[in-house]
Amino acid sequence: MTEKKEKSVLGGILSRGYSAIFYDNWPIWVGGLLIAIMSIVTFAWARPWGVAGGLRNWGDNFFSLIGVYSAQPLSPLISTNSILTLGLLWGAFGSALMSKQFAIRMAPPLEMIKGVVGGTLMGIGSAMAGGCNVGGFYSAVSALSFSGIAMMVGLIIGAYLGLRYIYWELEHLPSGSGGASLREPKEKGFSWLQVEPYLGAAILIAAMVCAWIYNHKALTRVGGLLLCGIAFGIIIQRTRFCFVRGFRDPFMTGEGEVARAMVMSVVLSMLGFAALKWTGLRGEDAYVAQAFWFGGLVGGIIFAFGAVLSGGCGSGSVWRAGEGQVKLMIAVTCFALSMSLFETLIDFSTGLQALMGHRAFLPEFIEYKWTIIGIAVLMFVYYMLVTWNEETDKFTVEM
Amino acid sequence: MVDDIKPDETLDCRGLSCPMPILKTKKAINKMDSGKIIEVLSTDPGTKNDLPAFAKRGGHEYLGHKDDEGFARLYLKVK
């Protein structure tokens, strides 16, 4: 074989690999599996994965900057909350570029309004439940907190109500589609799409440089969390993993694939968290929010309703914003501002705090082993329900 | 192949994001006769995954997509 031929074979392997990773979307269950692995790695490295806390930090900094808050919040460059969410946005942006899926996508006015309302509701719901679908549900259930279960029930109810609203909107409000333009620079002889993968690679390499700088400034944990966040961003963008679909799709199309992937992911992540907590390697109180049961349940309802309106949950809105969807950028901004305001309100009011509920770490009531079995059984029940619904369409809401 | 498809109806979902393209398609095909072809225009990259899955579940035939200037045209034959 000539050298040239060998090169083209190697080139072929590389380009097939590239297209498998960045052209085709990955199966959804792979997303669930990888998210579970990263969730455990992130907790073992420093702390559980969260998204809304970062948004809150950005909101806090904004309000402090314009003089609404007198206290100076933690810098977004140091706050681990902020770094995880920044990583998610960064990773999704880089990954969308690598797969030539980045484009500024405008939306019709009605969709923009839904972004504002949905984002604001998600902020309020997160403040009540002690986190979004990630920190309030996914990481909370993993962390064996009862409020995570309460939020799960709330999320199911909220997704149902949100879907009912969307159906109503489809019948009664004028169609908002069309007319919305996709703004794509189209200079002659210059194809934006051709450049995207190189830009994406540069952006992901820049993230590693940043992590290296953190390491040099003796902030290794923060730098590592940035990389964890970026891994979440890439995984979620490539699999288009969306928690709100895990709760909405069974009602909407009857599809249970995302729900099953999500449930599998929660159980795996929970096993990892339980190991880290049970052995005393990590604090038992980590991610056990003071939100059982009112905050988790009602916060979950409000959150999921908002998530269905905006078309993305906490993590989902952030990665879609990273992909260039203007509606989700608006939703994320409103999310950050409303969460900051509402959580500050709760912080200042003992009455509201009492209303949200108390901390409930399940092993304190029923030991570790029954907690693990109980959560696994509960998730299995949801798994069976959505699969049964897939066959029978019993819960699927017809238009 | 996909280039030869002559759609009976075109549904413009450009600018809309998940779940609106799927729901609008669902609504539109409810009013269409069996065997008719609907063309869905979408700027949301997710539609390329969601529409085939939706078609499979509903028993419709997904005929494929082609990329246009900044959006995709997806084709579905109603059950």
GROMACS .gro file of N, CA, C and O in nm, chain A residues 80-174:
model
  380
   80THR      N    1  -1.864   2.780   4.245
   80THR     CA    2  -1.870   2.650   4.176
   80THR      C    3  -2.005   2.634   4.106
   80THR      O    4  -2.012   2.571   4.000
   81ASN      N    5  -2.110   2.693   4.161
   81ASN     CA    6  -2.241   2.692   4.094
   81ASN      C    7  -2.229   2.753   3.956
   81ASN      O    8  -2.272   2.697   3.856
   82SER      N    9  -2.171   2.873   3.954
   82SER     CA   10  -2.159   2.948   3.829
   82SER      C   11  -2.073   2.872   3.730
   82SER      O   12  -2.105   2.863   3.611
   83ILE      N   13  -1.962   2.815   3.778
   83ILE     CA   14  -1.869   2.748   3.687
   83ILE      C   15  -1.933   2.628   3.619
   83ILE      O   16  -1.915   2.604   3.499
   84LEU      N   17  -2.013   2.551   3.695
   84LEU     CA   18  -2.079   2.434   3.636
   84LEU      C   19  -2.175   2.475   3.524
   84LEU      O   20  -2.179   2.413   3.418
   85THR      N   21  -2.252   2.583   3.550
   85THR     CA   22  -2.349   2.627   3.450
   85THR      C   23  -2.279   2.690   3.330
   85THR      O   24  -2.317   2.670   3.215
   86LEU      N   25  -2.172   2.765   3.360
   86LEU     CA   26  -2.092   2.824   3.251
   86LEU      C   27  -2.035   2.713   3.163
   86LEU      O   28  -2.038   2.721   3.040
   87GLY      N   29  -1.986   2.605   3.228
   87GLY     CA   30  -1.932   2.492   3.153
   87GLY      C   31  -2.038   2.429   3.063
   87GLY      O   32  -2.012   2.396   2.948
   88LEU      N   33  -2.159   2.415   3.117
   88LEU     CA   34  -2.269   2.356   3.040
   88LEU      C   35  -2.295   2.438   2.913
   88LEU      O   36  -2.306   2.385   2.802
   89LEU      N   37  -2.303   2.570   2.930
   89LEU     CA   38  -2.327   2.660   2.818
   89LEU      C   39  -2.211   2.652   2.718
   89LEU      O   40  -2.231   2.643   2.597
   90TRP      N   41  -2.091   2.655   2.771
   90TRP     CA   42  -1.968   2.652   2.692
   90TRP      C   43  -1.960   2.523   2.611
   90TRP      O   44  -1.934   2.523   2.490
   91GLY      N   45  -1.981   2.410   2.680
   91GLY     CA   46  -1.973   2.280   2.615
   91GLY      C   47  -2.078   2.266   2.506
   91GLY      O   48  -2.050   2.216   2.397
   92ALA      N   49  -2.201   2.311   2.536
   92ALA     CA   50  -2.309   2.300   2.437
   92ALA      C   51  -2.279   2.387   2.316
   92ALA      O   52  -2.302   2.346   2.201
   93PHE      N   53  -2.225   2.505   2.341
   93PHE     CA   54  -2.190   2.597   2.233
   93PHE      C   55  -2.081   2.535   2.145
   93PHE      O   56  -2.094   2.528   2.022
   94GLY      N   57  -1.975   2.484   2.208
   94GLY     CA   58  -1.866   2.422   2.134
   94GLY      C   59  -1.914   2.301   2.055
   94GLY      O   60  -1.880   2.283   1.938
   95SER      N   61  -1.996   2.220   2.121
   95SER     CA   62  -2.045   2.099   2.059
   95SER      C   63  -2.140   2.130   1.941
   95SER      O   64  -2.135   2.064   1.838
   96ALA      N   65  -2.223   2.233   1.957
   96ALA     CA   66  -2.312   2.272   1.848
   96ALA      C   67  -2.231   2.320   1.728
   96ALA      O   68  -2.264   2.291   1.612
   97LEU      N   69  -2.123   2.393   1.756
   97LEU     CA   70  -2.037   2.439   1.646
   97LEU      C   71  -1.971   2.321   1.577
   97LEU      O   72  -1.969   2.312   1.455
   98MET      N   73  -1.917   2.228   1.658
   98MET     CA   74  -1.849   2.112   1.602
   98MET      C   75  -1.943   2.032   1.513
   98MET      O   76  -1.899   1.967   1.418
   99SER      N   77  -2.072   2.031   1.546
   99SER     CA   78  -2.166   1.953   1.466
   99SER      C   79  -2.241   2.040   1.366
   99SER      O   80  -2.342   1.997   1.311
  100LYS      N   81  -2.192   2.160   1.345
  100LYS     CA   82  -2.252   2.252   1.247
  100LYS      C   83  -2.399   2.276   1.278
  100LYS      O   84  -2.483   2.287   1.188
  101GLN      N   85  -2.435   2.278   1.406
  101GLN     CA   86  -2.575   2.301   1.442
  101GLN      C   87  -2.595   2.436   1.506
  101GLN      O   88  -2.703   2.467   1.553
  102PHE      N   89  -2.488   2.516   1.512
  102PHE     CA   90  -2.507   2.647   1.573
  102PHE      C   91  -2.560   2.746   1.472
  102PHE      O   92  -2.511   2.755   1.360
  103ALA      N   93  -2.662   2.818   1.510
  103ALA     CA   94  -2.713   2.928   1.429
  103ALA      C   95  -2.801   3.014   1.518
  103ALA      O   96  -2.868   2.961   1.606
  104ILE      N   97  -2.795   3.144   1.499
  104ILE     CA   98  -2.885   3.230   1.574
  104ILE      C   99  -3.025   3.209   1.517
  104ILE      O  100  -3.049   3.237   1.399
  105ARG      N  101  -3.114   3.155   1.600
  105ARG     CA  102  -3.249   3.124   1.552
  105ARG      C  103  -3.349   3.216   1.621
  105ARG      O  104  -3.371   3.205   1.740
  106MET      N  105  -3.405   3.305   1.541
  106MET     CA  106  -3.508   3.394   1.596
  106MET      C  107  -3.638   3.316   1.609
  106MET      O  108  -3.657   3.215   1.545
  107ALA      N  109  -3.726   3.366   1.697
  107ALA     CA  110  -3.856   3.302   1.712
  107ALA      C  111  -3.965   3.408   1.698
  107ALA      O  112  -3.940   3.526   1.720
  108PRO      N  113  -4.087   3.365   1.662
  108PRO     CA  114  -4.198   3.461   1.650
  108PRO      C  115  -4.231   3.523   1.787
  108PRO      O  116  -4.194   3.466   1.890
  109PRO      N  117  -4.300   3.639   1.786
  109PRO     CA  118  -4.325   3.713   1.912
  109PRO      C  119  -4.390   3.630   2.022
  109PRO      O  120  -4.348   3.637   2.138
  110LEU      N  121  -4.491   3.549   1.987
  110LEU     CA  122  -4.560   3.471   2.090
  110LEU      C  123  -4.462   3.376   2.160
  110LEU      O  124  -4.467   3.357   2.282
  111GLU      N  125  -4.370   3.320   2.082
  111GLU     CA  126  -4.271   3.229   2.140
  111GLU      C  127  -4.178   3.305   2.236
  111GLU      O  128  -4.138   3.255   2.340
  112MET      N  129  -4.143   3.428   2.199
  112MET     CA  130  -4.056   3.510   2.284
  112MET      C  131  -4.126   3.536   2.418
  112MET      O  132  -4.064   3.529   2.524
  113ILE      N  133  -4.257   3.567   2.412
  113ILE     CA  134  -4.331   3.591   2.535
  113ILE      C  135  -4.333   3.465   2.621
  113ILE      O  136  -4.315   3.470   2.743
  114LYS      N  137  -4.352   3.350   2.555
  114LYS     CA  138  -4.350   3.224   2.629
  114LYS      C  139  -4.213   3.201   2.693
  114LYS      O  140  -4.203   3.142   2.802
  115GLY      N  141  -4.108   3.248   2.626
  115GLY     CA  142  -3.974   3.238   2.684
  115GLY      C  143  -3.963   3.320   2.811
  115GLY      O  144  -3.908   3.274   2.912
  116VAL      N  145  -4.019   3.442   2.808
  116VAL     CA  146  -4.014   3.530   2.926
  116VAL      C  147  -4.093   3.468   3.042
  116VAL      O  148  -4.043   3.453   3.154
  117VAL      N  149  -4.218   3.429   3.013
  117VAL     CA  150  -4.304   3.374   3.119
  117VAL      C  151  -4.248   3.241   3.170
  117VAL      O  152  -4.236   3.218   3.291
  118GLY      N  153  -4.208   3.154   3.077
  118GLY     CA  154  -4.156   3.023   3.115
  118GLY      C  155  -4.029   3.035   3.198
  118GLY      O  156  -4.014   2.969   3.300
  119GLY      N  157  -3.939   3.123   3.156
  119GLY     CA  158  -3.814   3.142   3.229
  119GLY      C  159  -3.840   3.194   3.370
  119GLY      O  160  -3.781   3.147   3.468
  120THR      N  161  -3.932   3.290   3.381
  120THR     CA  162  -3.964   3.347   3.512
  120THR      C  163  -4.023   3.240   3.604
  120THR      O  164  -3.985   3.230   3.721
  121LEU      N  165  -4.116   3.160   3.550
  121LEU     CA  166  -4.176   3.053   3.632
  121LEU      C  167  -4.072   2.951   3.675
  121LEU      O  168  -4.072   2.904   3.790
  122MET      N  169  -3.980   2.917   3.585
  122MET     CA  170  -3.876   2.821   3.622
  122MET      C  171  -3.790   2.876   3.736
  122MET      O  172  -3.749   2.801   3.825
  123GLY      N  173  -3.764   3.007   3.733
  123GLY     CA  174  -3.685   3.068   3.840
  123GLY      C  175  -3.756   3.057   3.973
  123GLY      O  176  -3.696   3.020   4.075
  124ILE      N  177  -3.887   3.084   3.973
  124ILE     CA  178  -3.965   3.076   4.098
  124ILE      C  179  -3.971   2.931   4.147
  124ILE      O  180  -3.946   2.902   4.264
  125GLY      N  181  -3.999   2.839   4.054
  125GLY     CA  182  -4.007   2.698   4.090
  125GLY      C  183  -3.876   2.646   4.148
  125GLY      O  184  -3.874   2.574   4.248
  126SER      N  185  -3.764   2.686   4.086
  126SER     CA  186  -3.633   2.642   4.134
  126SER      C  187  -3.603   2.696   4.272
  126SER      O  188  -3.545   2.627   4.356
  127ALA      N  189  -3.640   2.822   4.293
  127ALA     CA  190  -3.615   2.882   4.424
  127ALA      C  191  -3.692   2.806   4.532
  127ALA      O  192  -3.642   2.784   4.642
  128MET      N  193  -3.814   2.762   4.498
  128MET     CA  194  -3.895   2.691   4.596
  128MET      C  195  -3.844   2.549   4.621
  128MET      O  196  -3.840   2.501   4.735
  129ALA      N  197  -3.804   2.481   4.514
  129ALA     CA  198  -3.769   2.340   4.525
  129ALA      C  199  -3.621   2.318   4.560
  129ALA      O  200  -3.578   2.205   4.576
  130GLY      N  201  -3.546   2.427   4.569
  130GLY     CA  202  -3.403   2.413   4.601
  130GLY      C  203  -3.322   2.370   4.480
  130GLY      O  204  -3.215   2.310   4.495
  131GLY      N  205  -3.371   2.401   4.361
  131GLY     CA  206  -3.297   2.369   4.240
  131GLY      C  207  -3.391   2.342   4.125
  131GLY      O  208  -3.512   2.331   4.144
  132CYS      N  209  -3.335   2.332   4.006
  132CYS     CA  210  -3.418   2.305   3.889
  132CYS      C  211  -3.436   2.155   3.874
  132CYS      O  212  -3.423   2.079   3.970
  133ASN      N  213  -3.464   2.109   3.753
  133ASN     CA  214  -3.477   1.965   3.730
  133ASN      C  215  -3.348   1.890   3.764
  133ASN      O  216  -3.351   1.771   3.790
  134VAL      N  217  -3.237   1.961   3.766
  134VAL     CA  218  -3.111   1.896   3.801
  134VAL      C  219  -3.091   1.898   3.953
  134VAL      O  220  -3.094   1.794   4.020
  135GLY      N  221  -3.071   2.018   4.010
  135GLY     CA  222  -3.041   2.027   4.152
  135GLY      C  223  -3.159   1.991   4.241
  135GLY      O  224  -3.142   1.938   4.351
  136GLY      N  225  -3.281   2.018   4.195
  136GLY     CA  226  -3.399   1.993   4.277
  136GLY      C  227  -3.454   1.853   4.261
  136GLY      O  228  -3.517   1.799   4.351
  137PHE      N  229  -3.429   1.793   4.143
  137PHE     CA  230  -3.481   1.659   4.119
  137PHE      C  231  -3.368   1.557   4.100
  137PHE      O  232  -3.346   1.472   4.186
  138TYR      N  233  -3.292   1.570   3.990
  138TYR     CA  234  -3.194   1.467   3.956
  138TYR      C  235  -3.088   1.447   4.065
  138TYR      O  236  -3.073   1.337   4.119
  139SER      N  237  -3.018   1.555   4.099
  139SER     CA  238  -2.914   1.542   4.202
  139SER      C  239  -2.975   1.521   4.339
  139SER      O  240  -2.917   1.454   4.424
  140ALA      N  241  -3.094   1.578   4.362
  140ALA     CA  242  -3.158   1.564   4.493
  140ALA      C  243  -3.201   1.419   4.518
  140ALA      O  244  -3.179   1.366   4.627
  141VAL      N  245  -3.262   1.356   4.418
  141VAL     CA  246  -3.299   1.215   4.434
  141VAL      C  247  -3.173   1.131   4.450
  141VAL      O  248  -3.164   1.042   4.536
  142SER      N  249  -3.070   1.161   4.369
  142SER     CA  250  -2.942   1.091   4.382
  142SER      C  251  -2.888   1.105   4.524
  142SER      O  252  -2.832   1.011   4.581
  143ALA      N  253  -2.905   1.225   4.579
  143ALA     CA  254  -2.852   1.255   4.712
  143ALA      C  255  -2.943   1.201   4.823
  143ALA      O  256  -2.922   1.232   4.940
  144LEU      N  257  -3.045   1.124   4.786
  144LEU     CA  258  -3.136   1.059   4.880
  144LEU      C  259  -3.221   1.158   4.960
  144LEU      O  260  -3.255   1.133   5.075
  145SER      N  261  -3.252   1.271   4.894
  145SER     CA  262  -3.336   1.370   4.959
  145SER      C  263  -3.482   1.347   4.920
  145SER      O  264  -3.514   1.327   4.802
  146PHE      N  265  -3.569   1.351   5.019
  146PHE     CA  266  -3.711   1.326   4.993
  146PHE      C  267  -3.773   1.437   4.909
  146PHE      O  268  -3.869   1.414   4.835
  147SER      N  269  -3.716   1.558   4.918
  147SER     CA  270  -3.775   1.667   4.841
  147SER      C  271  -3.757   1.644   4.691
  147SER      O  272  -3.835   1.694   4.610
  148GLY      N  273  -3.655   1.566   4.653
  148GLY     CA  274  -3.638   1.533   4.512
  148GLY      C  275  -3.755   1.451   4.460
  148GLY      O  276  -3.801   1.471   4.347
  149ILE      N  277  -3.806   1.361   4.545
  149ILE     CA  278  -3.922   1.280   4.507
  149ILE      C  279  -4.046   1.369   4.498
  149ILE      O  280  -4.126   1.357   4.406
  150ALA      N  281  -4.058   1.459   4.597
  150ALA     CA  282  -4.172   1.552   4.594
  150ALA      C  283  -4.168   1.634   4.467
  150ALA      O  284  -4.272   1.656   4.402
  151MET      N  285  -4.049   1.677   4.426
  151MET     CA  286  -4.040   1.758   4.305
  151MET      C  287  -4.075   1.673   4.183
  151MET      O  288  -4.137   1.722   4.089
  152MET      N  289  -4.037   1.547   4.183
  152MET     CA  290  -4.069   1.460   4.070
  152MET      C  291  -4.221   1.454   4.048
  152MET      O  292  -4.269   1.466   3.935
  153VAL      N  293  -4.295   1.438   4.159
  153VAL     CA  294  -4.441   1.436   4.149
  153VAL      C  295  -4.490   1.570   4.093
  153VAL      O  296  -4.575   1.575   4.002
  154GLY      N  297  -4.432   1.678   4.144
  154GLY     CA  298  -4.468   1.812   4.096
  154GLY      C  299  -4.437   1.828   3.947
  154GLY      O  300  -4.516   1.886   3.872
  155LEU      N  301  -4.324   1.777   3.905
  155LEU     CA  302  -4.284   1.791   3.764
  155LEU      C  303  -4.383   1.719   3.672
  155LEU      O  304  -4.416   1.769   3.565
  156ILE      N  305  -4.430   1.603   3.716
  156ILE     CA  306  -4.527   1.528   3.634
  156ILE      C  307  -4.656   1.609   3.620
  156ILE      O  308  -4.708   1.628   3.510
  157ILE      N  309  -4.704   1.662   3.734
  157ILE     CA  310  -4.828   1.741   3.731
  157ILE      C  311  -4.809   1.867   3.646
  157ILE      O  312  -4.891   1.901   3.560
  158GLY      N  313  -4.697   1.936   3.667
  158GLY     CA  314  -4.671   2.061   3.595
  158GLY      C  315  -4.658   2.039   3.446
  158GLY      O  316  -4.706   2.120   3.366
  159ALA      N  317  -4.594   1.929   3.406
  159ALA     CA  318  -4.578   1.901   3.263
  159ALA      C  319  -4.714   1.877   3.199
  159ALA      O  320  -4.741   1.922   3.088
  160TYR      N  321  -4.802   1.807   3.273
  160TYR     CA  322  -4.936   1.781   3.223
  160TYR      C  323  -5.013   1.912   3.203
  160TYR      O  324  -5.072   1.937   3.098
  161LEU      N  325  -5.007   1.999   3.306
  161LEU     CA  326  -5.077   2.128   3.297
  161LEU      C  327  -5.020   2.214   3.184
  161LEU      O  328  -5.095   2.278   3.109
  162GLY      N  329  -4.889   2.214   3.172
  162GLY     CA  330  -4.824   2.293   3.067
  162GLY      C  331  -4.868   2.246   2.929
  162GLY      O  332  -4.897   2.327   2.840
  163LEU      N  333  -4.876   2.116   2.913
  163LEU     CA  334  -4.917   2.060   2.784
  163LEU      C  335  -5.061   2.099   2.752
  163LEU      O  336  -5.095   2.133   2.639
  164ARG      N  337  -5.147   2.095   2.857
  164ARG     CA  338  -5.286   2.136   2.837
  164ARG      C  339  -5.293   2.279   2.786
  164ARG      O  340  -5.371   2.312   2.698
  165TYR      N  341  -5.208   2.365   2.844
  165TYR     CA  342  -5.206   2.504   2.799
  165TYR      C  343  -5.164   2.510   2.653
  165TYR      O  344  -5.225   2.581   2.572
  166ILE      N  345  -5.057   2.436   2.615
  166ILE     CA  346  -5.007   2.441   2.476
  166ILE      C  347  -5.115   2.396   2.379
  166ILE      O  348  -5.133   2.455   2.272
  167TYR      N  349  -5.190   2.293   2.416
  167TYR     CA  350  -5.299   2.246   2.331
  167TYR      C  351  -5.404   2.357   2.314
  167TYR      O  352  -5.455   2.381   2.206
  168TRP      N  353  -5.433   2.423   2.425
  168TRP     CA  354  -5.530   2.533   2.421
  168TRP      C  355  -5.480   2.643   2.328
  168TRP      O  356  -5.552   2.695   2.245
  169GLU      N  357  -5.351   2.673   2.342
  169GLU     CA  358  -5.289   2.779   2.261
  169GLU      C  359  -5.298   2.745   2.112
  169GLU      O  360  -5.329   2.831   2.029
  170LEU      N  361  -5.272   2.618   2.079
  170LEU     CA  362  -5.276   2.577   1.938
  170LEU      C  363  -5.414   2.599   1.877
  170LEU      O  364  -5.427   2.628   1.759
  171GLU      N  365  -5.518   2.584   1.961
  171GLU     CA  366  -5.654   2.600   1.909
  171GLU      C  367  -5.698   2.746   1.906
  171GLU      O  368  -5.776   2.785   1.821
  172HIS      N  369  -5.652   2.824   2.002
  172HIS     CA  370  -5.712   2.957   2.022
  172HIS      C  371  -5.624   3.075   1.984
  172HIS      O  372  -5.675   3.183   1.960
  173LEU      N  373  -5.494   3.059   1.984
  173LEU     CA  374  -5.410   3.173   1.951
  173LEU      C  375  -5.360   3.161   1.808
  173LEU      O  376  -5.338   3.051   1.759
  174PRO      N  377  -5.345   3.276   1.741
  174PRO     CA  378  -5.300   3.271   1.601
  174PRO      C  379  -5.164   3.204   1.590
  174PRO      O  380  -5.079   3.219   1.675
   0.00000   0.00000   0.00000
